[in-house]
């Protein structure tokens, strides 16, 4: 795969590593860079082309590294800069690109810039952040932070509030200050020069915030700043860039991911993430509406075909595990994990696999005091204080906490799932004795080998990478079926999203089509529980 050329990611699959939970090589109970290096052969066997590495920079870890105190240093428990350089070179030797997670919207309050900013209004770094004069107890407005509470924090010594969309320890950077932008572009070039071949851009849709107008996402300067960022920091056409954009719709995604390369390669949009929520609140559980999910996927497939580019994902470090959410944790865990993978990997775009997804890892249920995630802890406290029953709030926590994704990767059936020789920083899911990579590698019918085959298909078949999209049976509540097409190749993807056997007939044109992959040994004329198949004409 020639990664010097724009667009290599159209045939690629990217794997997300959450470093704290991936693999511990020095026994301190925390994942680290040495652990990732030790697992590169595993990832090469899976067949992935890039690793999205969640932040490994110096950080006080209030938000597990998304609160950066030095963009050019490695958090010591993760290793050294030499370890990082070794990871980049060892990955590249295996044809795997390192894609660094860049948090440009905010820093940690421990960052040198913020410490300088606190020293006084006339400090040259003061305007690196967003300040408003005020008096205690009367914030500039009623904006709320994502992790609870006011989005304004008062500093008595300055008689001012600073703005933070996330935790109090994550002060927002002032992107309207050209010096901030220049510092960030220069820092990104530092990593490009080290051989990093891509960037995931944390909450990029919020960098042009306008708090006086209560605007965080989609500020008026947003695309001007993104085009400037791209022109100054992502000059090499082979750099893959993916922006996290919770607020994006299809029209805006065309701007973000335009083939002209003026902005980014693609974005993470999250519309599908709310197909089982009441309103836009992920904590308000609803039953999955498959027609709603299919309509969303259809809109994004057809909307960006030929004029933009989709990312494809069910999981990441902020989301529950998909097999627990829309599959089956019990009897049909393997079939449903394979079905969900088929549904996603048949679409046009760049698929992202979150660590453990490839072996069908599941959610976890813990007592509230064992949850690590700041978002989960604050939500529980706020909702119980507001009068919701702890039991009801815990049902939401079990289903949607980000900590579902952050339990240590399950490598073996041995102590701590082979993740660490020490005491793991977070609870290992007790089902590691059955669900682990070692068992998956040994079993040719495992979820792992199914993912490996799916990844290979994307490289082999033009129709998967470039085909158009036609949704079949849009109103069917149980079956997701669609056709992809390029001249000379037509692909049918059919997935039963239920634990029941479903009568379903393929379009006549696909009679006699060749099965490319399926999660059952042979066709049965009906769709068995969670049955999935890709057929090629
Ligand atoms: O997430 C942005 C973000 O908005 C999510 O935290 C989202 O609000 C929440 O997870 C949905 O319930 C990015 C990172 O992915 C996340 O891990 C960080 O906590 C956040 O930004 C702040 O950097």
Short mmCIF file of C-alpha atoms in Angstrom, two decimals, residues 47-329:
data_model
loop_
_atom_site.label_atom_id
_atom_site.label_comp_id
_atom_site.label_asym_id
_atom_site.label_seq_id
_atom_site.Cartn_x
_atom_site.Cartn_y
_atom_site.Cartn_z
CA UNK A 47 -3.96 -7.17 8.89
CA UNK A 48 -4.56 -3.59 10.01
CA UNK A 49 -2.82 -0.67 8.30
CA UNK A 50 -2.72 1.97 11.03
CA UNK A 51 -2.90 2.39 14.79
CA UNK A 52 -4.86 5.30 16.23
CA UNK A 53 -3.00 5.79 19.48
CA UNK A 54 -5.02 7.53 22.18
CA UNK A 55 -2.91 10.19 23.97
CA UNK A 56 0.40 9.09 25.44
CA UNK A 57 1.69 12.62 26.23
CA UNK A 58 2.60 13.97 29.66
CA UNK A 59 -0.66 14.39 31.58
CA UNK A 60 -2.03 14.42 35.15
CA UNK A 61 -4.55 11.83 33.85
CA UNK A 62 -7.72 13.58 35.04
CA UNK A 63 -9.27 12.45 31.76
CA UNK A 64 -6.93 9.53 30.99
CA UNK A 65 -4.54 11.59 28.93
CA UNK A 66 -7.01 13.87 27.13
CA UNK A 67 -5.67 16.53 29.50
CA UNK A 68 -2.21 17.18 28.12
CA UNK A 69 0.47 18.99 30.14
CA UNK A 70 3.28 18.64 27.56
CA UNK A 71 2.57 17.73 23.91
CA UNK A 72 6.26 16.92 23.30
CA UNK A 73 6.83 14.55 26.20
CA UNK A 74 5.63 11.02 26.98
CA UNK A 75 3.78 10.33 30.26
CA UNK A 76 6.53 8.43 32.15
CA UNK A 77 4.43 5.37 33.09
CA UNK A 78 3.84 4.90 29.32
CA UNK A 79 7.60 5.03 28.61
CA UNK A 80 10.11 7.40 27.04
CA UNK A 81 10.42 9.35 23.79
CA UNK A 82 12.85 6.65 22.66
CA UNK A 83 10.09 4.06 23.23
CA UNK A 84 7.74 6.21 21.12
CA UNK A 85 10.33 6.47 18.34
CA UNK A 86 10.81 2.69 18.52
CA UNK A 87 7.06 2.12 18.26
CA UNK A 88 6.88 4.34 15.15
CA UNK A 89 9.76 2.51 13.45
CA UNK A 90 8.72 -1.01 14.50
CA UNK A 91 5.15 -0.36 13.33
CA UNK A 92 6.32 1.07 10.02
CA UNK A 93 8.54 -2.00 9.51
CA UNK A 94 5.30 -4.01 9.60
CA UNK A 95 3.46 -1.67 7.24
CA UNK A 96 1.51 -0.09 10.11
CA UNK A 97 1.22 3.72 10.37
CA UNK A 98 1.07 5.46 13.73
CA UNK A 99 -1.82 7.93 13.95
CA UNK A 100 -1.47 10.14 17.02
CA UNK A 101 -4.44 11.50 18.96
CA UNK A 102 -4.14 15.29 18.98
CA UNK A 103 -6.11 17.22 21.64
CA UNK A 104 -6.06 20.76 20.24
CA UNK A 105 -9.22 22.12 21.84
CA UNK A 106 -7.85 22.30 25.38
CA UNK A 107 -4.83 21.50 27.52
CA UNK A 108 -4.44 20.28 31.07
CA UNK A 109 -4.39 22.98 33.76
CA UNK A 110 -0.92 21.61 34.48
CA UNK A 111 0.33 22.74 31.06
CA UNK A 112 3.11 25.39 31.19
CA UNK A 113 0.95 27.74 29.10
CA UNK A 114 -1.90 27.67 31.64
CA UNK A 115 0.41 28.05 34.60
CA UNK A 116 1.81 31.16 32.90
CA UNK A 117 -1.73 32.36 32.10
CA UNK A 118 -2.61 32.21 35.80
CA UNK A 119 0.26 34.54 36.66
CA UNK A 120 -1.60 37.60 35.44
CA UNK A 121 -3.76 39.25 32.82
CA UNK A 122 -0.74 40.81 31.14
CA UNK A 123 1.18 37.54 30.92
CA UNK A 124 1.85 36.74 27.23
CA UNK A 125 0.20 33.32 27.71
CA UNK A 126 -2.95 34.69 29.38
CA UNK A 127 -4.71 35.05 26.05
CA UNK A 128 -3.92 31.43 25.13
CA UNK A 129 -7.11 30.63 27.05
CA UNK A 130 -10.66 32.02 27.27
CA UNK A 131 -11.14 34.43 30.20
CA UNK A 132 -14.06 36.61 31.29
CA UNK A 133 -14.11 39.12 34.17
CA UNK A 134 -16.59 38.31 36.88
CA UNK A 135 -17.39 37.93 40.55
CA UNK A 136 -17.64 34.70 42.53
CA UNK A 137 -20.85 32.76 42.09
CA UNK A 138 -21.89 34.59 38.93
CA UNK A 139 -20.38 32.87 35.89
CA UNK A 140 -20.60 34.75 32.55
CA UNK A 141 -23.49 32.50 31.47
CA UNK A 142 -25.21 29.19 32.20
CA UNK A 143 -23.14 27.01 29.83
CA UNK A 144 -22.60 23.51 31.20
CA UNK A 145 -19.46 21.40 30.89
CA UNK A 146 -19.67 17.98 29.20
CA UNK A 147 -18.56 16.32 32.41
CA UNK A 148 -21.06 18.18 34.58
CA UNK A 149 -21.22 21.52 36.35
CA UNK A 150 -20.63 25.00 34.98
CA UNK A 151 -18.34 25.46 31.97
CA UNK A 152 -16.79 28.43 33.82
CA UNK A 153 -14.23 28.17 36.65
CA UNK A 154 -13.49 31.20 38.84
CA UNK A 155 -9.89 32.25 39.65
CA UNK A 156 -10.10 34.65 42.61
CA UNK A 157 -6.51 35.93 42.17
CA UNK A 158 -7.46 37.21 38.71
CA UNK A 159 -11.11 38.10 39.35
CA UNK A 160 -11.85 36.12 36.19
CA UNK A 161 -13.46 32.90 34.99
CA UNK A 162 -11.87 30.58 32.46
CA UNK A 163 -13.90 28.48 30.02
CA UNK A 164 -13.72 24.66 29.98
CA UNK A 165 -16.02 22.51 27.83
CA UNK A 166 -14.86 19.39 29.65
CA UNK A 167 -13.31 18.96 33.08
CA UNK A 168 -12.23 21.90 35.27
CA UNK A 169 -8.72 20.57 34.65
CA UNK A 170 -9.13 20.97 30.87
CA UNK A 171 -9.12 24.74 30.12
CA UNK A 172 -10.15 25.54 26.54
CA UNK A 173 -7.52 27.00 24.24
CA UNK A 174 -8.33 30.30 22.56
CA UNK A 175 -8.09 29.51 18.86
CA UNK A 176 -8.86 33.11 18.00
CA UNK A 177 -5.29 33.87 19.15
CA UNK A 178 -2.99 33.30 16.13
CA UNK A 179 -0.09 32.54 18.48
CA UNK A 180 -2.00 29.56 19.87
CA UNK A 181 -2.58 28.26 16.35
CA UNK A 182 1.07 28.70 15.39
CA UNK A 183 2.24 26.88 18.54
CA UNK A 184 -0.08 23.95 17.77
CA UNK A 185 0.95 23.71 14.11
CA UNK A 186 4.60 23.73 15.15
CA UNK A 187 3.96 20.99 17.68
CA UNK A 188 2.22 18.80 15.08
CA UNK A 189 5.19 19.24 12.71
CA UNK A 190 7.40 17.95 15.57
CA UNK A 191 5.45 14.68 15.44
CA UNK A 192 5.36 14.55 11.62
CA UNK A 193 9.14 14.83 11.62
CA UNK A 194 9.25 11.84 14.00
CA UNK A 195 7.51 9.73 11.38
CA UNK A 196 3.90 9.87 12.55
CA UNK A 197 1.69 9.30 9.50
CA UNK A 198 -1.67 10.60 10.71
CA UNK A 199 -3.67 12.36 13.40
CA UNK A 200 -7.01 11.88 15.13
CA UNK A 201 -8.24 15.32 16.12
CA UNK A 202 -10.09 15.42 19.42
CA UNK A 203 -13.35 17.46 19.42
CA UNK A 204 -12.09 19.38 16.38
CA UNK A 205 -15.58 20.78 15.75
CA UNK A 206 -15.33 22.80 18.99
CA UNK A 207 -12.07 24.67 18.47
CA UNK A 208 -13.80 27.83 17.13
CA UNK A 209 -15.91 28.20 20.25
CA UNK A 210 -17.85 31.44 20.88
CA UNK A 211 -18.86 31.20 24.55
CA UNK A 212 -20.45 34.68 24.62
CA UNK A 213 -22.94 33.34 22.08
CA UNK A 214 -23.08 29.97 23.93
CA UNK A 215 -21.54 28.28 20.90
CA UNK A 216 -19.03 25.44 21.21
CA UNK A 217 -19.38 23.30 18.05
CA UNK A 218 -19.48 24.78 14.52
CA UNK A 219 -18.28 28.28 15.41
CA UNK A 220 -18.16 30.77 12.53
CA UNK A 221 -14.37 30.39 12.10
CA UNK A 222 -14.31 26.60 12.34
CA UNK A 223 -13.59 25.68 8.74
CA UNK A 224 -11.26 28.65 8.29
CA UNK A 225 -9.17 27.34 11.21
CA UNK A 226 -9.32 23.73 9.94
CA UNK A 227 -8.15 24.79 6.47
CA UNK A 228 -5.31 26.79 8.06
CA UNK A 229 -4.42 23.80 10.28
CA UNK A 230 -4.39 21.52 7.25
CA UNK A 231 -2.28 23.88 5.13
CA UNK A 232 0.27 24.46 7.91
CA UNK A 233 0.48 21.08 9.62
CA UNK A 234 -0.78 18.38 7.23
CA UNK A 235 1.16 19.34 4.13
CA UNK A 236 2.17 15.79 3.13
CA UNK A 237 -0.67 14.34 1.04
CA UNK A 238 -0.17 10.90 2.55
CA UNK A 239 -1.00 12.06 6.10
CA UNK A 240 -4.36 10.59 7.17
CA UNK A 241 -6.41 12.93 9.36
CA UNK A 242 -9.70 12.13 11.11
CA UNK A 243 -11.55 14.79 13.06
CA UNK A 244 -13.93 13.99 15.91
CA UNK A 245 -17.06 15.97 15.05
CA UNK A 246 -20.07 15.10 17.19
CA UNK A 247 -22.01 17.99 15.66
CA UNK A 248 -21.43 17.22 11.98
CA UNK A 249 -24.18 16.41 9.49
CA UNK A 250 -23.69 14.99 5.99
CA UNK A 251 -23.53 18.41 4.33
CA UNK A 252 -20.81 19.62 6.68
CA UNK A 253 -18.97 16.30 6.37
CA UNK A 254 -18.59 17.01 2.65
CA UNK A 255 -16.62 20.13 3.63
CA UNK A 256 -14.53 18.33 6.25
CA UNK A 257 -13.66 15.38 3.97
CA UNK A 258 -13.66 16.99 0.54
CA UNK A 259 -11.37 15.08 -1.87
CA UNK A 260 -9.58 18.40 -2.61
CA UNK A 261 -7.62 17.85 0.63
CA UNK A 262 -8.21 21.38 1.92
CA UNK A 263 -9.40 20.08 5.28
CA UNK A 264 -9.25 16.46 6.55
CA UNK A 265 -9.34 12.91 5.21
CA UNK A 266 -12.54 12.11 7.10
CA UNK A 267 -14.42 12.72 10.36
CA UNK A 268 -15.93 10.65 13.15
CA UNK A 269 -19.61 11.57 13.19
CA UNK A 270 -21.87 9.98 15.79
CA UNK A 271 -25.44 10.07 14.46
CA UNK A 272 -25.67 6.25 14.52
CA UNK A 273 -24.55 6.30 18.15
CA UNK A 274 -27.97 7.65 19.12
CA UNK A 275 -30.14 5.07 17.29
CA UNK A 276 -30.95 3.52 20.70
CA UNK A 277 -31.20 6.67 22.80
CA UNK A 278 -34.08 8.92 23.81
CA UNK A 279 -33.28 12.25 22.12
CA UNK A 280 -29.61 13.24 22.04
CA UNK A 281 -28.93 11.85 25.51
CA UNK A 282 -26.78 8.71 25.40
CA UNK A 283 -27.74 7.93 29.00
CA UNK A 284 -31.49 7.75 28.16
CA UNK A 285 -31.75 4.15 26.98
CA UNK A 286 -34.11 3.11 24.21
CA UNK A 287 -34.42 -0.11 22.24
CA UNK A 288 -32.41 -0.10 19.01
CA UNK A 289 -34.58 0.90 16.06
CA UNK A 290 -32.97 -0.95 13.15
CA UNK A 291 -34.90 1.05 10.52
CA UNK A 292 -33.62 4.25 12.19
CA UNK A 293 -30.03 2.93 12.21
CA UNK A 294 -30.31 1.80 8.57
CA UNK A 295 -31.68 5.18 7.53
CA UNK A 296 -28.75 6.96 9.16
CA UNK A 297 -26.18 4.67 7.55
CA UNK A 298 -27.90 5.00 4.15
CA UNK A 299 -27.85 8.81 4.38
CA UNK A 300 -24.14 8.90 5.17
CA UNK A 301 -23.20 6.26 2.56
CA UNK A 302 -25.12 7.92 -0.26
CA UNK A 303 -24.38 11.46 0.95
CA UNK A 304 -20.59 11.15 0.86
CA UNK A 305 -20.25 8.76 -2.11
CA UNK A 306 -17.98 10.43 -4.65
CA UNK A 307 -17.73 13.74 -2.74
CA UNK A 308 -16.36 12.92 0.73
CA UNK A 309 -15.29 9.99 2.87
CA UNK A 310 -16.85 8.08 5.78
CA UNK A 311 -15.19 6.63 8.83
CA UNK A 312 -16.88 3.39 9.92
CA UNK A 313 -17.01 2.40 13.59
CA UNK A 314 -19.20 0.82 16.25
CA UNK A 315 -16.74 1.24 19.10
CA UNK A 316 -14.13 3.55 20.58
CA UNK A 317 -12.79 4.45 24.04
CA UNK A 318 -15.89 6.58 24.72
CA UNK A 319 -18.51 4.02 23.73
CA UNK A 320 -19.88 0.74 25.17
CA UNK A 321 -18.87 -2.46 23.45
CA UNK A 322 -21.01 -3.16 20.42
CA UNK A 323 -21.56 -6.87 21.05
CA UNK A 324 -23.17 -5.96 24.40
CA UNK A 325 -25.06 -3.02 22.92
CA UNK A 326 -26.54 -4.38 19.65
CA UNK A 327 -25.45 -8.03 19.67
CA UNK A 328 -25.67 -10.82 22.24
CA UNK A 329 -23.30 -11.31 25.21
#
